[in-house]
Amino acid sequence: MAKAWHLVSRPQGLPTMDNFALRDLPDQPLEANQLRVRNRWLSVDPYMRGRMNDAKSYAASFQLGEPMTGGAIGEVVESRMDGFAPGDLILHMGGWRDGGVIGLDLMPNKLPRQLLDAGMPPQTFLHNMGLTGGTAWIGLLRVAAAKPGETVFVSAAAGAVGSAVVQIAKAREMTVIGSAGGAEKCAWVADIGADAAVDYKAGPVLPQLAAALEGLGKPGIDVYFDNVGGEHLDAAFAVANDFARFAICGMIDVYNDGHPQEMKYLIRTIPARIRMEGFIYTDQFFDCMEEFYADMGALIASGAVTIRETVHDGIDAAPEAFLGLFAGENIGKMLVRI
Amino acid sequence: MAKAWHLVSRPQGLPTMDNFALRDLPDQPLEANQLRVRNRWLSVDPYMRGRMNDAKSYAASFQLGEPMTGGAIGEVVESRMDGFAPGDLILHMGGWRDGGVIGLDLMPNKLPRQLLDAGMPPQTFLHNMGLTGGTAWIGLLRVAAAKPGETVFVSAAAGAVGSAVVQIAKAREMTVIGSAGGAEKCAWVADIGADAAVDYKAGPVLPQLAAALEGLGKPGIDVYFDNVGGEHLDAAFAVANDFARFAICGMIDVYNDGHPQEMKYLIRTIPARIRMEGFIYTDQFFDCMEEFYADMGALIASGAVTIRETVHDGIDAAPEAFLGLFAGENIGKMLVRI
C-alpha cells in the first residue's frame, strides 16, 4: 500500500514535524488516463513553504488532511494512459509519496530515453534539467538578460538554483560573485567557477561584496539573481551599476518570518535606473523549453554545468529533508531517494 | 547686475536657508556662442535635493561656493549665438538666478513660437510640456507601459508630476487612484479626474488604498507610479495584481532621511511577478520628444491635461519655494516668477 505525507496543520513561521503525517493512500483500481507508479526520487523545494499557507499564491495551497504534492521521478508499474508502458521513467507532480495513482492533473511526462541511455541520471530532471536548472536559466538569461562580460551576483550560490546560475554565467563568460553560508559551501561555489565567494555567516554581506568587486576590479554588479531577499537584496541595491537588472527568484530569508525587510539602498533604484522583476519558472518555461533542453543539455554534457546532491533516504525522511532547506543544510539540490 | 543663489553649505537631512546665499554674478562681456538673458520663471524640483549632496548621482552635484542651476524660462536680451535674437523666449538650465550669461552648456532652446502664439503660457515648458509632464508621460506610458482599462495608483498626485500622471491616465481610459496629503489636495486630485483619492495624512495608506479599490470594484493595481517611496511603495506591493509594473520616479519620503525603508510586502514581487523600474526623464526624453510634444500638446489644447501652479515671487523667494516642496506646500507645480 502506498503512503503519502499529508499536511495536518499549517505552520506559523518555520514549519515543524508536527505539520506533517505519513498516512496510507487508499487502494484504488486504475481508471482510464491513469498510471500506477512507484516513485524513485522526490524533490523538496523552498517554494513549497508558500503552499503550506492558506493564502492565494501562484502555486495552489496544500489542503489540510490531504496528501501533499511536488516534483518526483517514478517508474510506471501499470498504465491505462496512452503512450506510457510499465518500466517507463516519468517526471510528475505526485511527490511526497512513495507511489500510487497518477492522473493527468499531476502532469506525467516521460523522461527522454536518448538522454537516459547516454548516462544522464534520472533525478537530473528534478534539478538541472528541470525546475531548478530551468529557473536559473530563465532568470539569468531571460529575466535579467545577462550578457557576456557582465558582472553577476547570486545569493544562495551553493543551492540548487544558485549553483546552476553560477555555472551558466561562467559558461557565458560573465564575472560571478556567489554568496553562501560557511566555508565549505563557499569553497564549493569557487570550485564550480565563481570568481569570488561571500560568506554571509562570516559577517555582513555588503562590505564583503564591495571587497570582492574591488578585488576583481569591477565597479559594481550588472545583474543580481536573488534567492534570499533581505540583507542580500539591499547589498545588491547598494552596489548596482547603472541599468542593473535584478531577477527575483526567491526570498528564503523571509518565507518564515513576518518581519519587514529593511531596505537602506532601495532608493538607488532611481539614480541607477535599476529594473527588479519577480518571475516564476512555469510562466516562461513552456515558451522556451526546447531551447532550454538543448542549451542546458549541452552544458551538462560538456561538464560546464554540474551539481551536488544532498540526499535523504526513504519516504520517512521527506519532511526532514524539506526542513533542512531552511536550515541551510543542503549543498546543491536536496532530494529524497526511495 | 545679475544675482544667483549659491550653495554655501551641504545639508544634513532637510535643507535650510543657511545652505543658500544670494550673490552678485560678475559682469562679463558676451563671448561667441553665448546669450545674455533676463529670467522670467525658475523651476524648483525635488530632484535638486540630490544635487546638493557631494555624491555621484545622475545629475551632477552643485559645487560649494558656485551658482546653482536648474530649469528656467528667460528672455534673450543680447545674442552672440546663431538662431537666437533679442526678445526670444528660451528654456535653459541657468535657473536659480535672475539672469546672466548662458552658454551652450546650459542648453538654451527656443520655445516654439506657434504654441506661444496659440496662447500657451511660457512656463508650461517648465511643467506639463517639460520636465514634469515629460516625466509623467514617459513613466506611465513607456516605463510602466500602462494600457487602457488598467488600474493605476499614483502617489503625490497633487504634485506637478503626479497630477500629470492622473490626467494622462484618465485621458487613456484608465482607472486612477491618487494619494495626496490633506483634504484640499485630495479634492483637487478628484477634480482633475482621479476615481478615488487617498489622504495619507488622514491615516495609513494601505487600508485606504484597499478600501478605494474595493469601492471601485477592482481587485488590485496594474501600475504604480511612485513619487514617494516608503509606506506608499509598500502599500503598492501589497495590492499589486499579477504582472504589475512599478515606475519609480521619486522617493521624496526618504530624500532627507537616512532611515531604511521598511518593506513588509516586497516579497510579493515573486508571487505577483512585479516589475519595478527606476527611470530618469533625460534617459528617454530625447528618443520620444516629438511624440511627447505632439501628444501632450494635444492633451493640453483639449483641456484633458491642466495644471495648478504654486508661485513664489522674486528671486529672493527661490530657496523658500524649494524648501516648500519637502513640506508638501505646493499644489501642482512649484515655480518662482521674476
XYZ file of C-alpha atoms in Angstrom:
676
model
C 0.000 0.000 0.000
C 1.350 3.436 -0.992
C 1.998 6.048 1.668
C 1.945 9.831 1.346
C 2.839 12.767 3.548
C -0.300 14.704 4.442
C -0.466 18.292 5.678
C -2.146 18.100 9.090
C -1.590 21.651 10.374
C -0.393 24.951 8.905
C 2.929 26.325 10.170
C 3.303 29.655 11.901
C 6.788 30.712 10.882
C 9.211 27.833 10.432
C 7.464 24.509 9.685
C 7.936 21.654 12.164
C 7.491 17.880 12.012
C 4.071 18.331 13.641
C 2.737 19.828 10.417
C 3.178 16.518 8.549
C 1.759 12.991 8.918
C 2.655 9.922 6.837
C -0.572 8.074 6.021
C -1.641 5.191 3.781
C -3.241 6.100 0.490
C -6.474 4.221 -0.250
C -6.125 1.302 -2.652
C -7.961 2.053 -5.854
C -8.457 0.353 -9.216
C -6.758 2.064 -12.141
C -9.121 4.101 -14.297
C -8.680 5.353 -17.856
C -5.957 8.011 -18.213
C -4.221 6.936 -15.021
C -0.857 5.408 -14.219
C 0.226 3.374 -11.228
C 3.695 4.477 -10.262
C 6.497 3.550 -7.886
C 8.448 6.689 -7.041
C 12.249 6.718 -7.001
C 13.128 10.338 -6.311
C 11.222 13.148 -4.620
C 12.040 16.825 -4.842
C 11.767 19.196 -1.884
C 11.961 22.880 -2.760
C 11.706 26.178 -0.878
C 8.628 27.297 -2.872
C 6.642 24.533 -1.138
C 6.730 26.593 2.049
C 4.287 29.016 0.421
C 1.963 26.140 -0.462
C 1.684 25.275 3.252
C -0.095 28.595 3.867
C -3.808 29.067 3.330
C -3.235 32.074 1.082
C -3.747 32.675 -2.599
C -0.439 32.450 -4.409
C 0.907 31.280 -7.729
C 1.057 27.670 -6.566
C -2.135 26.254 -5.079
C -2.192 25.746 -1.315
C -1.850 22.256 0.106
C -5.181 21.299 1.659
C -5.364 20.245 5.302
C -5.734 16.481 5.703
C -4.802 15.850 2.061
C -1.647 14.359 0.507
C 0.994 16.917 -0.443
C 2.331 17.114 -3.995
C 5.570 18.085 -5.702
C 8.051 17.048 -8.341
C 9.021 13.370 -8.453
C 10.613 10.752 -10.673
C 8.724 7.466 -10.767
C 8.602 4.200 -12.642
C 5.339 3.156 -14.280
C 4.132 -0.207 -12.946
C 0.699 -0.221 -14.597
C -0.689 2.016 -17.342
C -4.085 2.954 -18.674
C -2.674 6.096 -20.301
C -1.742 6.191 -23.993
C 1.973 6.402 -24.636
C 3.047 5.068 -21.230
C 4.099 1.489 -20.526
C 5.366 -0.358 -17.463
C 9.052 0.349 -16.936
C 8.876 3.931 -18.274
C 10.533 6.544 -16.095
C 8.395 9.641 -15.685
C 8.623 13.119 -14.205
C 5.365 14.071 -12.497
C 3.924 16.171 -9.678
C 2.865 13.274 -7.428
C 5.714 13.680 -4.972
C 5.710 13.495 -1.146
C 4.648 9.801 -1.523
C 6.322 6.536 -2.390
C 3.903 5.802 -5.206
C 0.261 5.454 -6.125
C -2.097 6.527 -8.860
C -1.139 9.434 -11.105
C -3.707 11.151 -13.326
C -3.307 13.877 -15.940
C -3.682 16.540 -13.216
C -0.251 15.526 -11.890
C 1.301 16.119 -15.310
C 3.214 12.895 -16.084
C 5.945 13.260 -18.719
C 8.231 10.520 -19.959
C 11.931 11.182 -19.478
C 13.756 11.279 -22.843
C 15.150 7.811 -23.477
C 18.048 9.193 -25.508
C 19.440 11.210 -22.581
C 18.926 8.381 -20.103
C 20.716 5.982 -22.456
C 23.572 8.490 -22.741
C 24.022 8.185 -18.979
C 22.096 11.152 -17.588
C 20.829 10.164 -14.111
C 17.007 10.341 -13.939
C 16.981 12.705 -10.951
C 18.715 15.330 -13.172
C 15.179 16.141 -14.344
C 14.405 17.238 -10.781
C 17.300 19.711 -10.818
C 19.495 20.930 -13.659
C 17.234 19.679 -16.451
C 14.081 20.613 -14.560
C 12.701 23.070 -12.059
C 15.898 24.416 -10.538
C 18.048 24.465 -13.688
C 15.186 25.949 -15.688
C 14.656 28.604 -13.045
C 18.346 29.513 -13.149
C 18.477 29.631 -16.954
C 15.267 31.650 -17.373
C 16.081 34.070 -14.570
C 19.643 34.777 -15.639
C 19.289 34.797 -19.422
C 15.670 35.839 -19.972
C 14.513 37.909 -16.974
C 17.846 39.607 -16.210
C 19.046 39.362 -19.830
C 22.619 38.881 -18.590
C 25.280 39.293 -21.266
C 28.870 38.073 -21.688
C 31.298 40.404 -19.928
C 28.802 41.491 -17.288
C 29.178 41.074 -13.523
C 26.627 38.864 -11.774
C 25.918 38.488 -8.060
C 23.926 35.432 -6.996
C 22.769 34.607 -3.482
C 22.379 31.062 -2.136
C 25.004 30.169 -4.720
C 25.571 26.743 -3.172
C 21.902 25.865 -3.591
C 20.323 24.040 -6.495
C 19.239 27.171 -8.379
C 22.224 29.317 -7.365
C 24.842 26.766 -8.345
C 23.241 26.467 -11.781
C 23.271 30.266 -12.127
C 26.985 30.394 -11.276
C 27.853 27.780 -13.876
C 25.624 29.065 -16.673
C 27.022 32.574 -16.116
C 30.610 31.327 -16.230
C 29.870 29.315 -19.390
C 28.617 32.608 -20.887
C 31.809 34.467 -19.891
C 30.405 36.594 -17.103
C 32.171 37.547 -13.874
C 30.369 35.875 -10.973
C 30.248 36.525 -7.239
C 28.278 33.983 -5.221
C 27.200 34.135 -1.615
C 26.801 31.094 0.603
C 26.790 30.281 4.301
C 30.025 28.848 5.672
C 33.466 27.937 4.427
C 32.532 24.553 2.951
C 29.774 25.963 0.766
C 31.921 28.931 -0.290
C 34.713 26.559 -1.291
C 32.274 24.642 -3.482
C 30.969 27.882 -5.036
C 34.567 28.679 -6.013
C 35.076 25.104 -7.250
C 32.210 25.420 -9.701
C 33.747 28.563 -11.105
C 32.658 31.644 -9.175
C 35.284 34.391 -9.327
C 34.636 35.294 -5.689
C 32.543 33.975 -2.828
C 30.911 35.899 0.017
C 30.326 34.006 3.265
C 27.226 35.597 4.780
C 27.741 33.709 8.013
C 31.181 35.271 8.456
C 29.918 38.876 8.546
C 27.681 41.433 6.868
C 27.149 40.934 3.140
C 27.710 44.453 1.806
C 31.328 45.018 2.896
C 32.295 41.548 1.653
C 30.532 42.112 -1.654
C 32.187 45.517 -2.082
C 35.601 43.998 -1.279
C 35.023 41.192 -3.780
C 34.155 43.714 -6.505
C 37.245 45.738 -5.714
C 39.395 42.616 -5.806
C 38.013 41.806 -9.252
C 38.456 45.370 -10.475
C 34.721 45.754 -11.110
C 32.821 48.939 -10.235
C 29.565 47.159 -9.371
C 27.117 44.492 -10.456
C 25.079 44.412 -13.655
C 22.852 41.542 -12.584
C 21.608 40.252 -9.251
C 19.951 36.856 -9.067
C 18.063 36.836 -5.767
C 17.204 33.674 -3.883
C 17.356 35.214 -0.431
C 15.964 38.778 -0.127
C 16.646 40.941 2.918
C 20.251 41.890 3.561
C 21.478 40.345 0.303
C 18.963 42.270 -1.776
C 19.784 45.525 -0.029
C 23.511 44.960 -0.628
C 22.758 44.402 -4.325
C 20.940 47.755 -4.495
C 23.979 49.365 -2.859
C 26.473 48.174 -5.495
C 24.287 48.083 -8.616
C 25.718 49.621 -11.763
C 23.525 51.879 -13.863
C 20.782 49.905 -15.635
C 21.333 46.812 -13.471
C 18.681 44.073 -13.646
C 17.552 42.073 -10.623
C 15.841 38.727 -11.252
C 13.896 37.939 -8.084
C 13.527 34.201 -7.792
C 13.166 33.690 -4.054
C 13.430 35.349 -0.679
C 14.099 32.396 1.592
C 15.229 34.762 4.361
C 11.666 35.978 4.806
C 9.462 32.989 3.938
C 9.105 32.017 7.586
C 9.360 35.458 9.042
C 6.776 38.207 9.053
C 9.292 40.982 9.748
C 9.592 43.830 7.235
C 12.720 43.881 5.109
C 14.824 46.929 5.992
C 15.941 48.442 2.729
C 18.514 51.166 3.103
C 19.618 51.236 -0.550
C 16.288 50.693 -2.324
C 16.364 54.382 -3.200
C 19.224 53.658 -5.626
C 16.512 52.257 -7.909
C 16.137 55.763 -9.330
C 19.664 57.142 -9.827
C 20.935 53.743 -11.031
C 17.729 53.012 -13.041
C 17.526 49.503 -11.624
C 14.949 47.092 -13.005
C 13.777 44.481 -10.488
C 11.473 41.729 -11.654
C 9.873 38.772 -9.932
C 9.442 35.645 -12.002
C 8.168 32.117 -11.820
C 9.533 29.208 -13.813
C 6.201 27.976 -15.083
C 5.257 31.360 -16.624
C 8.055 31.169 -19.131
C 9.235 27.583 -19.218
C 6.861 26.254 -21.830
C 7.762 29.036 -24.258
C 11.447 28.193 -24.190
C 11.501 24.533 -23.209
C 13.128 23.292 -26.411
C 15.834 25.934 -26.325
C 16.414 25.249 -22.636
C 16.722 21.468 -23.071
C 19.139 21.878 -25.970
C 21.284 24.504 -24.282
C 21.276 23.045 -20.775
C 21.710 19.514 -22.105
C 24.846 20.651 -23.942
C 26.175 22.465 -20.865
C 25.660 19.355 -18.754
C 27.132 17.041 -21.388
C 30.249 19.197 -21.690
C 30.715 19.288 -17.923
C 30.199 23.071 -17.820
C 27.208 22.610 -15.508
C 27.447 20.044 -12.738
C 25.546 19.576 -9.495
C 25.886 18.274 -5.992
C 23.015 16.368 -4.476
C 22.189 16.268 -0.789
C 20.216 13.067 -0.450
C 17.932 11.810 2.306
C 16.852 8.187 2.062
C 13.361 6.772 2.361
C 9.879 8.198 2.290
C 10.080 8.714 6.081
C 12.812 11.337 5.549
C 10.888 13.751 3.291
C 9.861 16.320 5.938
C 13.324 16.456 7.483
C 14.827 16.973 4.017
C 12.371 19.814 3.441
C 13.087 21.412 6.834
C 16.807 21.143 6.080
C 16.351 23.675 3.240
C 15.561 26.382 5.766
C 18.478 25.427 7.995
C 20.881 25.768 5.044
C 21.703 22.077 5.328
C 21.927 21.298 1.635
C 24.717 21.797 -0.830
C 23.265 21.734 -4.309
C 19.926 20.014 -4.740
C 18.072 18.477 -1.805
C 16.486 15.173 -2.791
C 14.739 12.189 -1.238
C 15.662 8.797 -2.658
C 13.202 5.950 -2.241
C 23.909 93.213 -12.121
C 22.503 89.656 -12.144
C 22.218 87.730 -8.915
C 22.293 83.969 -8.354
C 21.704 81.634 -5.450
C 24.964 79.924 -4.486
C 25.302 76.730 -2.487
C 27.337 77.672 0.590
C 26.985 74.521 2.706
C 25.693 70.990 2.172
C 22.539 69.958 4.056
C 22.427 67.127 6.547
C 18.868 65.872 6.154
C 16.366 68.593 5.335
C 17.949 71.649 3.663
C 17.714 75.015 5.452
C 18.058 78.648 4.387
C 21.643 78.555 5.709
C 22.649 76.348 2.788
C 21.956 79.149 0.272
C 23.349 82.646 -0.327
C 22.188 85.156 -2.952
C 25.280 86.743 -4.512
C 26.035 89.029 -7.436
C 27.301 87.377 -10.596
C 30.403 89.021 -12.076
C 29.749 91.305 -15.043
C 31.256 89.795 -18.158
C 31.379 90.678 -21.846
C 29.412 88.351 -24.091
C 31.564 85.851 -25.993
C 30.778 83.814 -29.082
C 28.064 81.180 -28.532
C 26.677 82.977 -25.504
C 23.383 84.679 -24.738
C 22.603 87.359 -22.186
C 19.263 86.535 -20.634
C 16.707 88.009 -18.256
C 14.920 85.151 -16.493
C 11.143 85.180 -16.053
C 10.382 81.811 -14.447
C 12.515 79.452 -12.385
C 11.747 75.835 -11.664
C 12.371 74.199 -8.289
C 12.138 70.408 -8.266
C 12.652 67.638 -5.724
C 15.500 66.058 -7.708
C 17.617 69.135 -6.898
C 17.907 67.857 -3.327
C 20.199 65.109 -4.611
C 22.365 67.696 -6.366
C 23.034 69.377 -3.013
C 24.923 66.277 -1.834
C 28.562 65.682 -2.656
C 27.817 62.234 -4.077
C 27.936 60.806 -7.563
C 24.453 60.624 -8.986
C 22.715 61.009 -12.334
C 22.655 64.795 -12.020
C 25.959 66.478 -11.231
C 26.415 67.854 -7.722
C 26.158 71.569 -7.122
C 29.616 72.854 -6.188
C 30.166 74.705 -2.921
C 30.522 78.434 -3.451
C 29.183 78.226 -7.011
C 25.857 79.341 -8.527
C 23.197 76.650 -8.571
C 21.489 75.650 -11.827
C 18.103 74.345 -12.902
C 15.321 74.766 -15.418
C 14.313 78.340 -16.278
C 12.444 80.366 -18.858
C 14.267 83.542 -19.915
C 14.140 86.292 -22.485
C 17.178 86.894 -24.642
C 18.476 90.456 -24.259
C 21.695 90.069 -26.235
C 22.835 87.254 -28.512
C 26.098 86.009 -29.944
C 24.565 82.570 -30.647
C 23.254 81.619 -34.105
C 19.484 81.318 -34.288
C 18.760 83.398 -31.188
C 17.744 87.059 -31.199
C 16.775 89.586 -28.530
C 13.151 89.039 -27.481
C 13.262 85.246 -27.961
C 11.894 83.232 -25.073
C 14.120 80.307 -24.193
C 14.096 77.268 -21.947
C 17.524 76.706 -20.414
C 19.295 75.292 -17.359
C 20.525 78.619 -15.960
C 17.962 78.819 -13.192
C 18.364 79.869 -9.545
C 19.317 83.359 -10.858
C 17.519 86.357 -12.271
C 19.599 86.413 -15.435
C 23.117 86.495 -16.783
C 25.213 84.829 -19.424
C 24.076 81.479 -20.821
C 26.413 79.269 -22.840
C 25.793 76.021 -24.694
C 26.499 74.064 -21.507
C 23.222 75.383 -20.092
C 21.307 74.025 -23.088
C 19.286 77.003 -24.377
C 16.290 76.044 -26.552
C 13.847 78.467 -28.156
C 10.234 77.956 -27.145
C 8.069 77.115 -30.182
C 6.558 80.362 -31.441
C 3.467 78.566 -32.780
C 2.444 77.289 -29.344
C 3.165 80.607 -27.638
C 1.101 82.407 -30.277
C -1.740 79.951 -29.658
C -1.766 81.097 -26.037
C 0.330 78.520 -24.233
C 1.922 80.269 -21.237
C 5.738 80.106 -21.426
C 6.102 78.489 -18.007
C 4.211 75.445 -19.356
C 7.612 74.365 -20.677
C 8.779 74.085 -17.061
C 5.951 71.693 -16.216
C 3.461 69.897 -18.463
C 5.406 70.461 -21.690
C 8.746 69.967 -19.963
C 10.431 68.111 -17.135
C 7.427 67.181 -15.014
C 4.951 66.436 -17.821
C 7.597 64.503 -19.724
C 8.450 62.520 -16.625
C 4.781 61.646 -16.123
C 4.246 60.683 -19.766
C 7.415 58.575 -20.053
C 6.938 56.867 -16.698
C 3.298 55.983 -17.205
C 3.248 55.079 -20.881
C 6.805 53.914 -21.567
C 8.304 52.553 -18.335
C 5.099 51.115 -16.848
C 3.503 50.536 -20.280
C 0.080 51.337 -18.805
C -2.848 50.366 -21.032
C -6.475 51.494 -21.331
C -8.665 49.652 -18.835
C -5.890 49.167 -16.288
C -5.881 50.428 -12.709
C -3.172 52.952 -11.788
C -2.077 54.154 -8.353
C -0.035 57.355 -8.230
C 1.494 58.936 -5.144
C 1.963 62.678 -4.687
C -0.931 63.004 -7.113
C -1.365 66.695 -6.328
C 2.226 67.409 -7.320
C 3.451 68.508 -10.710
C 4.368 65.037 -11.935
C 1.547 63.206 -10.153
C -1.206 65.481 -11.405
C 0.010 64.991 -14.972
C 0.013 61.199 -14.435
C -3.593 61.321 -13.184
C -4.773 63.277 -16.206
C -2.832 61.357 -18.860
C -4.113 58.096 -17.363
C -7.717 59.323 -17.379
C -7.353 60.560 -20.964
C -6.234 56.999 -21.808
C -9.268 55.447 -20.096
C -7.541 54.007 -17.050
C -8.935 53.827 -13.525
C -6.850 56.084 -11.289
C -6.328 56.300 -7.540
C -4.192 59.214 -6.371
C -2.723 59.884 -2.955
C -2.132 63.343 -1.544
C -1.723 64.980 1.854
C -4.820 66.725 3.190
C -8.400 67.360 2.139
C -7.678 70.306 -0.168
C -5.146 68.405 -2.247
C -7.355 65.309 -2.349
C -10.266 67.410 -3.576
C -8.104 68.757 -6.390
C -6.920 65.245 -7.290
C -10.585 64.282 -7.674
C -11.270 67.486 -9.640
C -8.679 66.585 -12.238
C -10.331 63.214 -12.718
C -8.994 60.645 -10.257
C -11.585 57.961 -9.499
C -10.549 57.905 -5.845
C -8.159 59.819 -3.602
C -6.212 58.567 -0.597
C -5.312 61.151 2.081
C -2.041 59.904 3.560
C -2.239 62.491 6.319
C -5.602 61.096 7.470
C -4.277 57.600 8.252
C -2.188 54.704 6.976
C -2.074 54.336 3.193
C -2.728 50.614 2.750
C -6.204 50.358 4.322
C -7.352 53.455 2.437
C -5.940 52.131 -0.824
C -7.589 48.739 -0.288
C -10.915 50.439 0.503
C -10.652 52.606 -2.616
C -10.050 49.521 -4.767
C -12.994 47.749 -3.207
C -15.191 50.793 -3.781
C -14.198 50.785 -7.451
C -14.712 47.039 -7.778
C -11.065 46.483 -8.710
C -9.028 43.560 -7.338
C -5.730 45.447 -7.254
C -3.449 47.773 -9.184
C -1.765 47.099 -12.513
C 0.528 50.118 -12.367
C 2.107 52.118 -9.567
C 3.722 55.456 -10.332
C 5.954 56.200 -7.345
C 6.965 59.702 -6.325
C 7.212 58.987 -2.626
C 8.665 55.582 -1.658
C 8.351 54.161 1.849
C 4.842 53.421 3.077
C 3.247 54.196 -0.292
C 5.553 51.829 -2.150
C 4.965 49.059 0.380
C 1.189 49.506 0.066
C 1.531 49.214 -3.722
C 3.373 45.893 -3.317
C 0.549 44.724 -1.041
C -2.228 45.309 -3.611
C -0.392 44.674 -6.887
C -2.121 42.468 -9.429
C -0.151 39.770 -11.188
C 2.364 41.258 -13.647
C 2.006 44.773 -12.192
C 4.582 47.369 -13.260
C 6.010 49.992 -10.911
C 7.602 53.087 -12.465
C 9.855 54.544 -9.783
C 10.207 58.260 -10.382
C 10.957 59.607 -6.920
C 11.089 58.762 -3.240
C 10.624 62.161 -1.656
C 9.827 60.485 1.695
C 13.418 59.377 2.005
C 15.487 62.079 0.261
C 16.220 63.860 3.523
C 16.158 60.822 5.739
C 18.781 58.123 6.097
C 16.400 55.589 7.664
C 15.854 52.245 5.932
C 12.511 51.750 4.201
C 10.562 49.004 5.997
C 9.106 46.806 3.289
C 6.630 44.258 4.557
C 5.157 43.378 1.157
C 8.259 43.474 -1.055
C 8.145 39.676 -1.056
C 5.032 39.863 -3.274
C 7.469 40.677 -6.090
C 7.714 36.935 -6.697
C 4.178 35.526 -6.497
C 2.743 38.575 -8.306
C 5.697 38.789 -10.768
C 6.023 42.522 -10.212
C 8.412 44.548 -12.355
C 9.805 47.640 -10.645
C 11.942 50.030 -12.647
C 13.674 53.263 -11.810
C 13.831 55.847 -14.568
C 15.081 59.313 -15.327
C 13.482 61.697 -17.771
C 16.641 62.584 -19.642
C 17.467 58.927 -20.453
C 14.413 58.562 -22.622
C 13.173 62.055 -23.408
C 15.235 62.722 -26.492
C 14.121 59.459 -28.105
C 10.452 60.338 -27.842
C 10.460 64.122 -27.725
C 8.472 64.621 -30.929
C 5.824 62.100 -29.952
C 5.641 63.602 -26.479
C 5.239 67.193 -27.726
C 2.526 66.165 -30.195
C 0.616 64.013 -27.721
C 0.976 66.234 -24.683
C 0.346 69.379 -26.716
C -2.957 67.895 -27.906
C -3.925 66.829 -24.372
C -3.222 70.341 -23.096
C -5.001 72.011 -26.027
C -8.106 69.879 -25.479
C -8.148 70.650 -21.760
C -7.598 66.987 -20.852
C -4.385 67.932 -19.052
C -4.345 71.067 -16.929
C -2.127 72.245 -14.088
C -2.130 74.316 -10.974
C 0.859 76.468 -10.239
C 2.058 77.397 -6.794
C 4.014 80.582 -7.410
C 6.565 82.415 -5.268
C 7.543 85.872 -6.468
C 11.001 87.307 -6.871
C 14.489 85.869 -6.979
C 14.711 86.236 -3.184
C 11.974 83.587 -2.785
C 13.695 80.706 -4.612
C 15.042 78.793 -1.581
C 11.752 79.048 0.316
C 9.900 77.755 -2.765
C 12.328 74.837 -2.934
C 12.016 74.057 0.790
C 8.228 74.184 0.407
C 8.425 71.071 -1.810
C 9.518 68.995 1.166
C 6.841 70.482 3.416
C 4.142 69.483 0.909
C 3.305 73.163 0.401
C 2.675 73.068 -3.325
C -0.355 72.046 -5.295
C 0.705 71.294 -8.835
C 3.962 72.842 -9.993
C 6.091 74.987 -7.710
C 7.517 77.971 -9.596
C 9.369 81.193 -8.954
C 8.233 84.185 -11.017
C 10.680 87.037 -11.515
